[in-house]
Amino acid sequence: TVTTTTTLNDDSNNISTNHRHHHHFHFGQGRHHPHLNLRTLPHRIKERIVYWLQLAYHKFTDPTKIVILKVVPPESEEGVNVVLPFIAHLARSLHVYGVPAHRLEYELTLVSAAFGMEGSFFSIPTGIFFDFGGRTGNLSSTTHLIRIESGDLDMNRICLAEHVAQCVRTGELDCVEGLQKLRNIAKMGALYPVWANLVCYAVSSLAISIFFSGSPWEMGVSCLIGLYVGIVVYVSSIFPSLGRLVEVISTTGGAVIASIFNAYIYPIRVFFAALAGAIYLVPGLSLTVGVEELSTRNLLSGTARMMAAFVCMLQLAFGLAFGQRIGKAIFPVTKDQLFSQYSKLVYNFLMILATIMCAITFGILLKVQNNRRQGVTIILSCGLAMVGGFWVAEWLGSDIGSFFGALLVALLGNIYSRLTKDGIATVVTITGIIMLVPGSMGVKGVSYIA
């Protein structure tokens, strides 16, 4: 080997170089790493592997730890006037914002345990019961019941409320401060303006029409019907008495609009255009949450939510059938014109474009925070759902494809919640799973039965 020694003199710019030739070679010394000992290399590699495995274990295992801040008896003055009002307001807030039963009961159990209380919670879609000391036999004198009208899913408020609950149970906030923050969250204005929601209704209907292999004319009609549905939903928020008829009014009007277009402008498939326009009203999310609650043994809440989804499907199917009958009775009937399918390249491009549009519009309609990190993760979640739901389904069948897509979405959601400080897996999984649920298939099945 040849060793080169370079010396720089401070007094001048002369550089002297000495070459020393060695005729022997020391085992464990390399040309570029003279301090690397090959004998200890396997041990160092083992240490690094153990380090990364331990890091992954702490990241991906459940980090929740119950820390008892102080023991507060439920019957004490502090328990009645401070802790219990916070727990009750937290339960109401999470329930109204759309948290599933198992997640709601889990969060309330953690908060009550932080104050040394053994709480028993029971949640149904229209209310929640809770008591303290039931498991030990020392029942309190009062069982609390909160009657709640469930609202639309609000991912932004869910994230904020769960963050407040986490701060209270870790001692960063006391119950009085946490209660005030929950009230401020409830008073918050709309996260996105009305016009943005209306645009999202229209664009999401256009994207779903692409999934239905619709023609360009059907895409345009679906977009128009989606805008109409958005207006109906907005008007029903101003006049609550119309809230129970949103599904019927939306699908009936959508079917009439599609029938008019089919009679006087261009032949289209009336049923699929109207269904794509009202796709956001299809209870696919309710079906998903209901199945999730049943799988976590929340049988009453899951069954009630499933039946509510079935009733919503009946309303949608009745509206579609009624609107089609009106269209056939008033407007001239035009036979559907067969549309030649897109080429494989164009179809794949449209599917990717529709997936991105659904990710953005569903994120806005579900009130996800305007966060670049969350936005990219949601788009990736919807992309993984489509990979399983469409492309993998072509190889292994629709059932295996949907399972594979749901598995990928769930893994992404849990990884996101572990690697980010304030990440919640529900934000990612809901937007991805909603692409896979067969809500439209249920509406079509009920309409065929009707």
Short mmCIF file of C-alpha atoms in Angstrom, two decimals:
data_model
loop_
_atom_site.label_atom_id
_atom_site.label_comp_id
_atom_site.label_asym_id
_atom_site.label_seq_id
_atom_site.Cartn_x
_atom_site.Cartn_y
_atom_site.Cartn_z
CA THR A 1 0.00 0.00 0.00
CA VAL A 2 1.00 3.61 -0.54
CA THR A 3 0.38 6.16 2.25
CA THR A 4 0.45 9.83 1.29
CA THR A 5 1.19 12.42 3.99
CA THR A 6 0.51 16.07 3.11
CA THR A 7 1.93 18.92 5.23
CA LEU A 8 0.96 22.59 4.81
CA ASN A 9 3.50 25.12 6.14
CA ASP A 10 2.01 28.21 7.77
CA ASP A 11 4.95 30.48 6.76
CA SER A 12 4.76 29.84 3.04
CA ASN A 13 2.64 28.19 0.43
CA ASN A 14 5.02 25.29 0.01
CA ILE A 15 3.41 21.90 0.22
CA SER A 16 5.69 18.96 0.84
CA THR A 17 4.48 15.47 0.14
CA ASN A 18 6.18 12.34 1.48
CA HIS A 19 5.46 8.88 0.14
CA ARG A 20 6.06 5.89 2.33
CA HIS A 21 5.77 2.43 0.96
CA HIS A 22 4.58 -0.41 3.22
CA HIS A 23 5.04 -3.98 2.15
CA HIS A 24 2.68 -5.43 4.75
CA PHE A 25 -1.10 -5.22 5.12
CA HIS A 26 -2.99 -5.12 8.46
CA PHE A 27 -6.22 -7.10 8.43
CA GLY A 28 -9.16 -4.83 9.22
CA GLN A 29 -7.75 -1.69 7.59
CA GLY A 30 -9.33 -0.61 4.32
CA ARG A 31 -8.20 1.99 1.86
CA HIS A 32 -10.99 4.47 2.68
CA HIS A 33 -11.85 3.39 6.26
CA PRO A 34 -8.57 2.90 8.18
CA HIS A 35 -10.43 2.59 11.53
CA LEU A 36 -12.98 -0.03 10.40
CA ASN A 37 -12.40 -3.37 12.05
CA LEU A 38 -13.99 -6.18 10.08
CA ARG A 39 -13.93 -8.46 13.11
CA THR A 40 -16.38 -6.20 14.99
CA LEU A 41 -18.50 -5.43 11.91
CA PRO A 42 -21.15 -8.16 12.55
CA HIS A 43 -21.55 -6.94 16.13
CA ARG A 44 -22.03 -3.34 14.99
CA ILE A 45 -24.58 -4.38 12.39
CA LYS A 46 -26.44 -6.33 15.04
CA GLU A 47 -26.48 -3.29 17.32
CA ARG A 48 -27.92 -1.10 14.57
CA ILE A 49 -30.59 -3.67 13.70
CA VAL A 50 -31.62 -3.94 17.37
CA TYR A 51 -31.72 -0.14 17.62
CA TRP A 52 -34.00 0.27 14.60
CA LEU A 53 -36.26 -2.57 15.76
CA GLN A 54 -36.64 -0.96 19.19
CA LEU A 55 -37.35 2.41 17.56
CA ALA A 56 -39.99 0.86 15.32
CA TYR A 57 -41.53 -0.96 18.30
CA HIS A 58 -41.92 2.27 20.29
CA LYS A 59 -43.29 4.09 17.25
CA PHE A 60 -45.83 1.54 16.11
CA THR A 61 -47.07 0.11 19.41
CA ASP A 62 -49.88 1.87 21.23
CA PRO A 63 -48.24 4.86 22.96
CA THR A 64 -51.26 5.54 25.18
CA LYS A 65 -50.36 5.40 28.86
CA ILE A 66 -52.84 6.01 31.64
CA VAL A 67 -51.32 8.51 34.07
CA ILE A 68 -53.38 9.28 37.18
CA LEU A 69 -52.98 13.00 37.75
CA LYS A 70 -54.95 13.00 40.99
CA VAL A 71 -57.77 11.02 42.53
CA VAL A 72 -61.04 12.94 42.38
CA PRO A 73 -64.11 11.15 43.83
CA PRO A 74 -67.15 11.60 41.58
CA GLU A 75 -69.29 12.74 44.53
CA SER A 76 -66.81 15.41 45.67
CA GLU A 77 -67.30 19.10 44.94
CA GLU A 78 -64.46 19.13 42.40
CA GLY A 79 -65.81 16.01 40.72
CA VAL A 80 -69.37 17.37 40.41
CA ASN A 81 -68.49 20.94 39.42
CA VAL A 82 -65.26 20.52 37.46
CA VAL A 83 -64.41 17.03 36.20
CA LEU A 84 -67.88 15.68 35.35
CA PRO A 85 -68.92 18.77 33.32
CA PHE A 86 -65.76 18.42 31.24
CA ILE A 87 -66.35 14.70 30.62
CA ALA A 88 -70.00 15.32 29.73
CA HIS A 89 -69.13 18.14 27.32
CA LEU A 90 -66.35 16.06 25.77
CA ALA A 91 -68.77 13.16 25.26
CA ARG A 92 -71.34 15.42 23.62
CA SER A 93 -68.75 17.09 21.38
CA LEU A 94 -67.15 13.90 20.10
CA HIS A 95 -70.55 12.29 19.55
CA VAL A 96 -71.91 15.26 17.58
CA TYR A 97 -68.77 15.45 15.46
CA GLY A 98 -69.21 11.83 14.36
CA VAL A 99 -66.78 9.72 16.44
CA PRO A 100 -67.66 5.96 16.38
CA ALA A 101 -68.90 4.34 19.59
CA HIS A 102 -65.76 2.34 20.41
CA ARG A 103 -63.48 5.35 19.91
CA LEU A 104 -65.78 7.58 21.98
CA GLU A 105 -65.95 5.16 24.90
CA TYR A 106 -62.19 4.59 24.74
CA GLU A 107 -61.42 8.33 24.88
CA LEU A 108 -63.80 8.94 27.79
CA THR A 109 -62.35 5.99 29.70
CA LEU A 110 -58.84 7.44 29.39
CA VAL A 111 -59.93 10.87 30.61
CA SER A 112 -61.87 9.51 33.61
CA ALA A 113 -58.97 7.21 34.54
CA ALA A 114 -56.65 10.23 34.64
CA PHE A 115 -58.65 11.46 37.65
CA GLY A 116 -58.86 8.09 39.36
CA MET A 117 -62.45 7.47 38.27
CA GLU A 118 -63.66 4.12 37.00
CA GLY A 119 -66.14 5.17 34.36
CA SER A 120 -68.68 3.03 32.51
CA PHE A 121 -69.84 4.45 29.18
CA PHE A 122 -72.46 3.26 26.71
CA SER A 123 -72.94 5.03 23.40
CA ILE A 124 -75.71 4.73 20.81
CA PRO A 125 -76.24 6.89 17.70
CA THR A 126 -78.77 9.14 19.50
CA GLY A 127 -77.33 9.38 23.00
CA ILE A 128 -74.79 8.30 25.58
CA PHE A 129 -75.06 6.91 29.13
CA PHE A 130 -72.25 7.10 31.69
CA ASP A 131 -71.75 6.26 35.33
CA PHE A 132 -68.78 5.88 37.70
CA GLY A 133 -67.86 3.03 40.01
CA GLY A 134 -70.11 0.45 38.35
CA ARG A 135 -67.51 -2.29 38.05
CA THR A 136 -66.58 -2.23 41.71
CA GLY A 137 -70.18 -2.36 42.87
CA ASN A 138 -70.06 1.14 44.38
CA LEU A 139 -72.65 2.68 42.11
CA SER A 140 -73.08 6.42 42.17
CA SER A 141 -76.45 7.86 42.95
CA THR A 142 -76.92 9.26 39.44
CA THR A 143 -76.65 7.73 35.97
CA HIS A 144 -76.13 10.43 33.38
CA LEU A 145 -77.94 10.43 30.03
CA ILE A 146 -77.14 12.84 27.22
CA ARG A 147 -79.63 12.89 24.33
CA ILE A 148 -77.81 13.85 21.15
CA GLU A 149 -78.79 14.53 17.56
CA SER A 150 -75.89 13.24 15.51
CA GLY A 151 -74.49 15.67 12.97
CA ASP A 152 -72.35 15.35 9.89
CA LEU A 153 -68.80 14.09 10.20
CA ASP A 154 -66.48 16.98 11.09
CA MET A 155 -62.88 15.81 10.99
CA ASN A 156 -61.44 19.19 11.93
CA ARG A 157 -63.41 19.43 15.17
CA ILE A 158 -62.70 15.77 15.98
CA CYS A 159 -58.96 16.42 15.79
CA LEU A 160 -59.23 19.56 17.93
CA ALA A 161 -61.46 17.93 20.56
CA GLU A 162 -59.25 14.84 20.86
CA HIS A 163 -56.21 17.09 21.22
CA VAL A 164 -57.92 18.91 24.10
CA ALA A 165 -58.75 15.57 25.74
CA GLN A 166 -55.13 14.47 25.39
CA CYS A 167 -53.86 17.71 26.96
CA VAL A 168 -56.25 17.32 29.91
CA ARG A 169 -55.35 13.72 30.67
CA THR A 170 -51.61 14.50 30.47
CA GLY A 171 -51.90 17.53 32.76
CA GLU A 172 -51.11 20.23 30.19
CA LEU A 173 -54.59 21.69 30.71
CA ASP A 174 -56.95 21.53 33.66
CA CYS A 175 -60.63 20.68 33.25
CA VAL A 176 -61.77 24.31 33.37
CA GLU A 177 -59.42 25.30 30.56
CA GLY A 178 -60.32 22.18 28.60
CA LEU A 179 -64.04 22.90 28.95
CA GLN A 180 -63.56 26.44 27.67
CA LYS A 181 -61.58 25.18 24.69
CA LEU A 182 -64.32 22.67 23.84
CA ARG A 183 -66.86 25.49 23.90
CA ASN A 184 -64.66 27.59 21.64
CA ILE A 185 -64.38 24.67 19.21
CA ALA A 186 -68.18 24.36 19.13
CA LYS A 187 -68.49 28.08 18.33
CA MET A 188 -66.05 27.92 15.43
CA GLY A 189 -67.32 29.00 12.04
CA ALA A 190 -67.37 26.88 8.92
CA LEU A 191 -63.94 25.63 7.89
CA TYR A 192 -64.63 26.18 4.18
CA PRO A 193 -66.98 28.68 2.48
CA VAL A 194 -70.31 27.65 1.00
CA TRP A 195 -69.17 28.05 -2.59
CA ALA A 196 -66.27 25.63 -2.00
CA ASN A 197 -68.69 22.97 -0.71
CA LEU A 198 -70.98 23.47 -3.72
CA VAL A 199 -68.04 23.08 -6.10
CA CYS A 200 -66.98 19.91 -4.27
CA TYR A 201 -70.46 18.40 -4.62
CA ALA A 202 -70.29 18.99 -8.37
CA VAL A 203 -66.70 17.78 -8.84
CA SER A 204 -67.18 14.65 -6.70
CA SER A 205 -70.24 13.71 -8.79
CA LEU A 206 -68.17 14.17 -11.94
CA ALA A 207 -65.46 11.88 -10.52
CA ILE A 208 -67.96 9.18 -9.55
CA SER A 209 -69.44 9.32 -13.04
CA ILE A 210 -65.97 8.42 -14.33
CA PHE A 211 -65.96 5.39 -12.02
CA PHE A 212 -69.32 4.40 -13.52
CA SER A 213 -67.71 4.51 -17.00
CA GLY A 214 -69.98 7.37 -17.98
CA SER A 215 -69.87 9.20 -21.27
CA PRO A 216 -68.78 12.85 -21.40
CA TRP A 217 -72.47 13.86 -21.53
CA GLU A 218 -73.24 11.81 -18.43
CA MET A 219 -70.29 13.38 -16.63
CA GLY A 220 -71.66 16.84 -17.36
CA VAL A 221 -75.18 15.94 -16.21
CA SER A 222 -73.83 14.30 -13.03
CA CYS A 223 -71.84 17.45 -12.30
CA LEU A 224 -74.99 19.57 -12.70
CA ILE A 225 -77.03 17.25 -10.47
CA GLY A 226 -74.25 17.30 -7.87
CA LEU A 227 -74.46 21.10 -7.79
CA TYR A 228 -78.23 20.83 -7.32
CA VAL A 229 -77.77 18.37 -4.44
CA GLY A 230 -75.28 20.72 -2.79
CA ILE A 231 -77.82 23.55 -2.96
CA VAL A 232 -80.51 21.33 -1.41
CA VAL A 233 -78.16 20.33 1.43
CA TYR A 234 -77.25 23.97 2.08
CA VAL A 235 -80.91 25.05 2.14
CA SER A 236 -81.74 22.20 4.55
CA SER A 237 -79.05 23.50 6.92
CA ILE A 238 -80.89 26.83 7.01
CA PHE A 239 -84.34 25.24 7.36
CA PRO A 240 -83.94 22.18 9.64
CA SER A 241 -87.48 21.00 8.88
CA LEU A 242 -86.29 19.94 5.43
CA GLY A 243 -83.46 17.84 6.86
CA ARG A 244 -85.48 14.63 6.91
CA LEU A 245 -86.39 14.99 3.22
CA VAL A 246 -82.98 15.81 1.79
CA GLU A 247 -82.49 12.35 0.24
CA VAL A 248 -85.92 12.21 -1.40
CA ILE A 249 -85.85 15.80 -2.71
CA SER A 250 -82.29 15.45 -4.03
CA THR A 251 -82.74 12.16 -5.88
CA THR A 252 -86.19 13.05 -7.24
CA GLY A 253 -84.96 16.35 -8.61
CA GLY A 254 -81.78 14.75 -9.92
CA ALA A 255 -83.73 12.09 -11.81
CA VAL A 256 -86.01 14.75 -13.32
CA ILE A 257 -82.99 16.81 -14.45
CA ALA A 258 -81.43 13.73 -16.04
CA SER A 259 -84.75 12.86 -17.74
CA ILE A 260 -85.01 16.37 -19.23
CA PHE A 261 -81.46 16.13 -20.56
CA ASN A 262 -82.13 12.65 -21.93
CA ALA A 263 -85.32 13.79 -23.72
CA TYR A 264 -84.23 17.09 -25.28
CA ILE A 265 -80.42 17.24 -25.44
CA TYR A 266 -78.68 13.87 -25.67
CA PRO A 267 -79.51 10.26 -24.71
CA ILE A 268 -77.93 9.25 -21.40
CA ARG A 269 -78.43 6.64 -18.68
CA VAL A 270 -80.83 8.48 -16.39
CA PHE A 271 -80.42 6.24 -13.36
CA PHE A 272 -76.60 6.25 -13.29
CA ALA A 273 -76.39 9.99 -13.95
CA ALA A 274 -78.79 10.74 -11.08
CA LEU A 275 -77.04 8.28 -8.76
CA ALA A 276 -73.62 9.78 -9.49
CA GLY A 277 -75.02 13.25 -8.83
CA ALA A 278 -76.36 12.22 -5.40
CA ILE A 279 -73.37 10.05 -4.51
CA TYR A 280 -72.43 12.01 -1.38
CA LEU A 281 -75.84 11.21 0.13
CA VAL A 282 -75.32 7.47 -0.32
CA PRO A 283 -74.75 6.07 3.22
CA GLY A 284 -71.49 4.31 2.46
CA LEU A 285 -69.78 5.99 5.41
CA SER A 286 -72.61 4.98 7.77
CA LEU A 287 -72.29 1.39 6.55
CA THR A 288 -68.55 1.45 7.20
CA VAL A 289 -68.91 2.88 10.71
CA GLY A 290 -71.72 0.42 11.48
CA VAL A 291 -69.63 -2.57 10.44
CA GLU A 292 -66.68 -1.16 12.41
CA GLU A 293 -68.81 -0.88 15.55
CA LEU A 294 -70.18 -4.39 15.11
CA SER A 295 -66.65 -5.75 14.72
CA THR A 296 -65.63 -4.04 17.98
CA ARG A 297 -68.63 -5.65 19.78
CA ASN A 298 -70.65 -2.44 20.05
CA LEU A 299 -73.66 -4.41 18.88
CA LEU A 300 -76.51 -2.02 19.64
CA SER A 301 -74.83 1.04 18.18
CA GLY A 302 -73.62 -0.86 15.11
CA THR A 303 -77.05 -2.41 14.44
CA ALA A 304 -78.81 0.94 14.82
CA ARG A 305 -76.38 2.61 12.44
CA MET A 306 -76.79 -0.17 9.88
CA MET A 307 -80.59 0.15 10.02
CA ALA A 308 -80.31 3.93 9.63
CA ALA A 309 -78.18 3.39 6.52
CA PHE A 310 -80.77 0.96 5.15
CA VAL A 311 -83.58 3.50 5.68
CA CYS A 312 -81.47 6.14 3.93
CA MET A 313 -81.04 3.73 0.99
CA LEU A 314 -84.81 3.28 0.84
CA GLN A 315 -85.30 7.03 0.67
CA LEU A 316 -82.70 7.39 -2.09
CA ALA A 317 -84.18 4.49 -4.07
CA PHE A 318 -87.72 5.90 -3.71
CA GLY A 319 -86.56 9.32 -4.87
CA LEU A 320 -84.79 7.85 -7.90
CA ALA A 321 -87.78 5.71 -8.85
CA PHE A 322 -90.25 8.58 -8.33
CA GLY A 323 -88.16 10.99 -10.38
CA GLN A 324 -87.80 8.49 -13.23
CA ARG A 325 -91.56 7.88 -13.26
CA ILE A 326 -92.20 11.63 -13.44
CA GLY A 327 -89.70 11.95 -16.28
CA LYS A 328 -91.27 9.13 -18.27
CA ALA A 329 -94.78 10.51 -17.74
CA ILE A 330 -94.02 14.13 -18.74
CA PHE A 331 -91.06 14.07 -21.11
CA PRO A 332 -90.60 12.00 -24.25
CA VAL A 333 -88.72 8.76 -23.68
CA THR A 334 -85.43 8.39 -25.55
CA LYS A 335 -83.66 5.08 -25.72
CA ASP A 336 -80.25 5.01 -24.08
CA GLN A 337 -77.47 5.27 -26.62
CA LEU A 338 -74.58 2.88 -26.14
CA PHE A 339 -71.31 4.65 -25.45
CA SER A 340 -68.12 3.18 -26.83
CA GLN A 341 -65.66 2.46 -24.04
CA TYR A 342 -62.47 4.43 -23.56
CA SER A 343 -59.14 2.96 -24.51
CA LYS A 344 -57.09 1.39 -21.74
CA LEU A 345 -54.66 4.30 -21.56
CA VAL A 346 -57.38 6.95 -21.47
CA TYR A 347 -59.38 4.96 -18.90
CA ASN A 348 -56.40 4.62 -16.54
CA PHE A 349 -55.66 8.33 -16.87
CA LEU A 350 -59.27 9.22 -16.09
CA MET A 351 -59.25 6.88 -13.09
CA ILE A 352 -56.13 8.56 -11.66
CA LEU A 353 -57.66 11.98 -12.26
CA ALA A 354 -60.95 10.94 -10.65
CA THR A 355 -59.11 9.54 -7.62
CA ILE A 356 -57.33 12.86 -7.04
CA MET A 357 -60.59 14.77 -7.46
CA CYS A 358 -62.39 12.49 -4.97
CA ALA A 359 -59.57 12.83 -2.43
CA ILE A 360 -59.67 16.62 -2.54
CA THR A 361 -63.46 17.00 -2.62
CA PHE A 362 -64.17 14.38 0.05
CA GLY A 363 -61.52 15.97 2.25
CA ILE A 364 -63.25 19.36 1.98
CA LEU A 365 -66.77 17.93 2.45
CA LEU A 366 -65.60 15.95 5.51
CA LYS A 367 -64.04 19.18 6.85
CA VAL A 368 -60.44 18.00 6.98
CA GLN A 369 -57.93 20.68 7.97
CA ASN A 370 -56.25 22.59 5.18
CA ASN A 371 -52.88 20.97 5.82
CA ARG A 372 -50.41 20.04 3.09
CA ARG A 373 -49.22 16.94 4.94
CA GLN A 374 -52.74 15.70 5.52
CA GLY A 375 -53.71 16.51 1.94
CA VAL A 376 -50.89 14.47 0.46
CA THR A 377 -51.63 11.57 2.83
CA ILE A 378 -55.34 11.63 1.93
CA ILE A 379 -54.55 11.54 -1.79
CA LEU A 380 -52.20 8.61 -1.15
CA SER A 381 -54.92 6.87 0.88
CA CYS A 382 -57.47 7.22 -1.92
CA GLY A 383 -54.85 6.01 -4.39
CA LEU A 384 -54.18 2.88 -2.34
CA ALA A 385 -57.93 2.26 -2.10
CA MET A 386 -58.27 2.46 -5.86
CA VAL A 387 -55.28 0.17 -6.38
CA GLY A 388 -57.02 -2.50 -4.33
CA GLY A 389 -60.58 -1.75 -5.34
CA PHE A 390 -60.07 -1.64 -9.10
CA TRP A 391 -56.73 -2.86 -10.36
CA VAL A 392 -56.13 -5.69 -7.86
CA ALA A 393 -59.81 -6.63 -8.22
CA GLU A 394 -59.19 -7.33 -11.91
CA TRP A 395 -56.72 -10.07 -10.94
CA LEU A 396 -58.15 -11.54 -7.73
CA GLY A 397 -61.82 -10.56 -7.80
CA SER A 398 -63.79 -7.67 -6.31
CA ASP A 399 -64.00 -9.13 -2.78
CA ILE A 400 -60.26 -9.71 -2.43
CA GLY A 401 -59.53 -6.39 -4.12
CA SER A 402 -61.69 -4.43 -1.67
CA PHE A 403 -60.10 -6.27 1.28
CA PHE A 404 -56.62 -5.56 -0.05
CA GLY A 405 -57.43 -1.88 -0.56
CA ALA A 406 -58.93 -1.54 2.93
CA LEU A 407 -55.86 -3.24 4.41
CA LEU A 408 -53.51 -0.79 2.69
CA VAL A 409 -55.59 2.19 3.79
CA ALA A 410 -55.68 0.98 7.42
CA LEU A 411 -51.91 0.43 7.45
CA LEU A 412 -51.31 3.90 6.04
CA GLY A 413 -53.62 5.46 8.64
CA ASN A 414 -51.85 3.77 11.55
CA ILE A 415 -48.40 4.64 10.21
CA TYR A 416 -49.51 8.26 9.78
CA SER A 417 -50.82 8.45 13.34
CA ARG A 418 -47.60 6.97 14.76
CA LEU A 419 -45.12 9.07 12.80
CA THR A 420 -46.86 12.43 13.17
CA LYS A 421 -47.26 14.22 16.47
CA ASP A 422 -50.88 15.31 16.00
CA GLY A 423 -51.98 12.78 13.39
CA ILE A 424 -55.20 10.81 13.78
CA ALA A 425 -55.66 7.62 11.79
CA THR A 426 -59.37 8.30 11.26
CA VAL A 427 -58.62 11.32 9.06
CA VAL A 428 -56.74 9.13 6.59
CA THR A 429 -58.76 5.92 6.78
CA ILE A 430 -62.23 7.49 6.40
CA THR A 431 -61.38 9.25 3.15
CA GLY A 432 -59.84 6.08 1.74
CA ILE A 433 -62.45 3.60 2.93
CA ILE A 434 -65.29 5.73 1.59
CA MET A 435 -63.94 4.94 -1.89
CA LEU A 436 -64.44 1.22 -1.32
CA VAL A 437 -67.79 0.89 0.42
CA PRO A 438 -70.55 -0.51 -1.83
CA GLY A 439 -73.15 2.11 -0.96
CA SER A 440 -74.16 2.69 -4.57
CA MET A 441 -74.58 -1.08 -5.00
CA GLY A 442 -77.02 -1.08 -2.07
CA VAL A 443 -79.05 1.74 -3.60
CA LYS A 444 -79.20 -0.09 -6.94
CA GLY A 445 -80.26 -3.31 -5.21
CA VAL A 446 -83.04 -1.61 -3.28
CA SER A 447 -84.24 0.19 -6.41
CA TYR A 448 -84.41 -3.10 -8.31
CA ILE A 449 -86.46 -4.63 -5.48
CA ALA A 450 -88.77 -1.60 -5.52
#
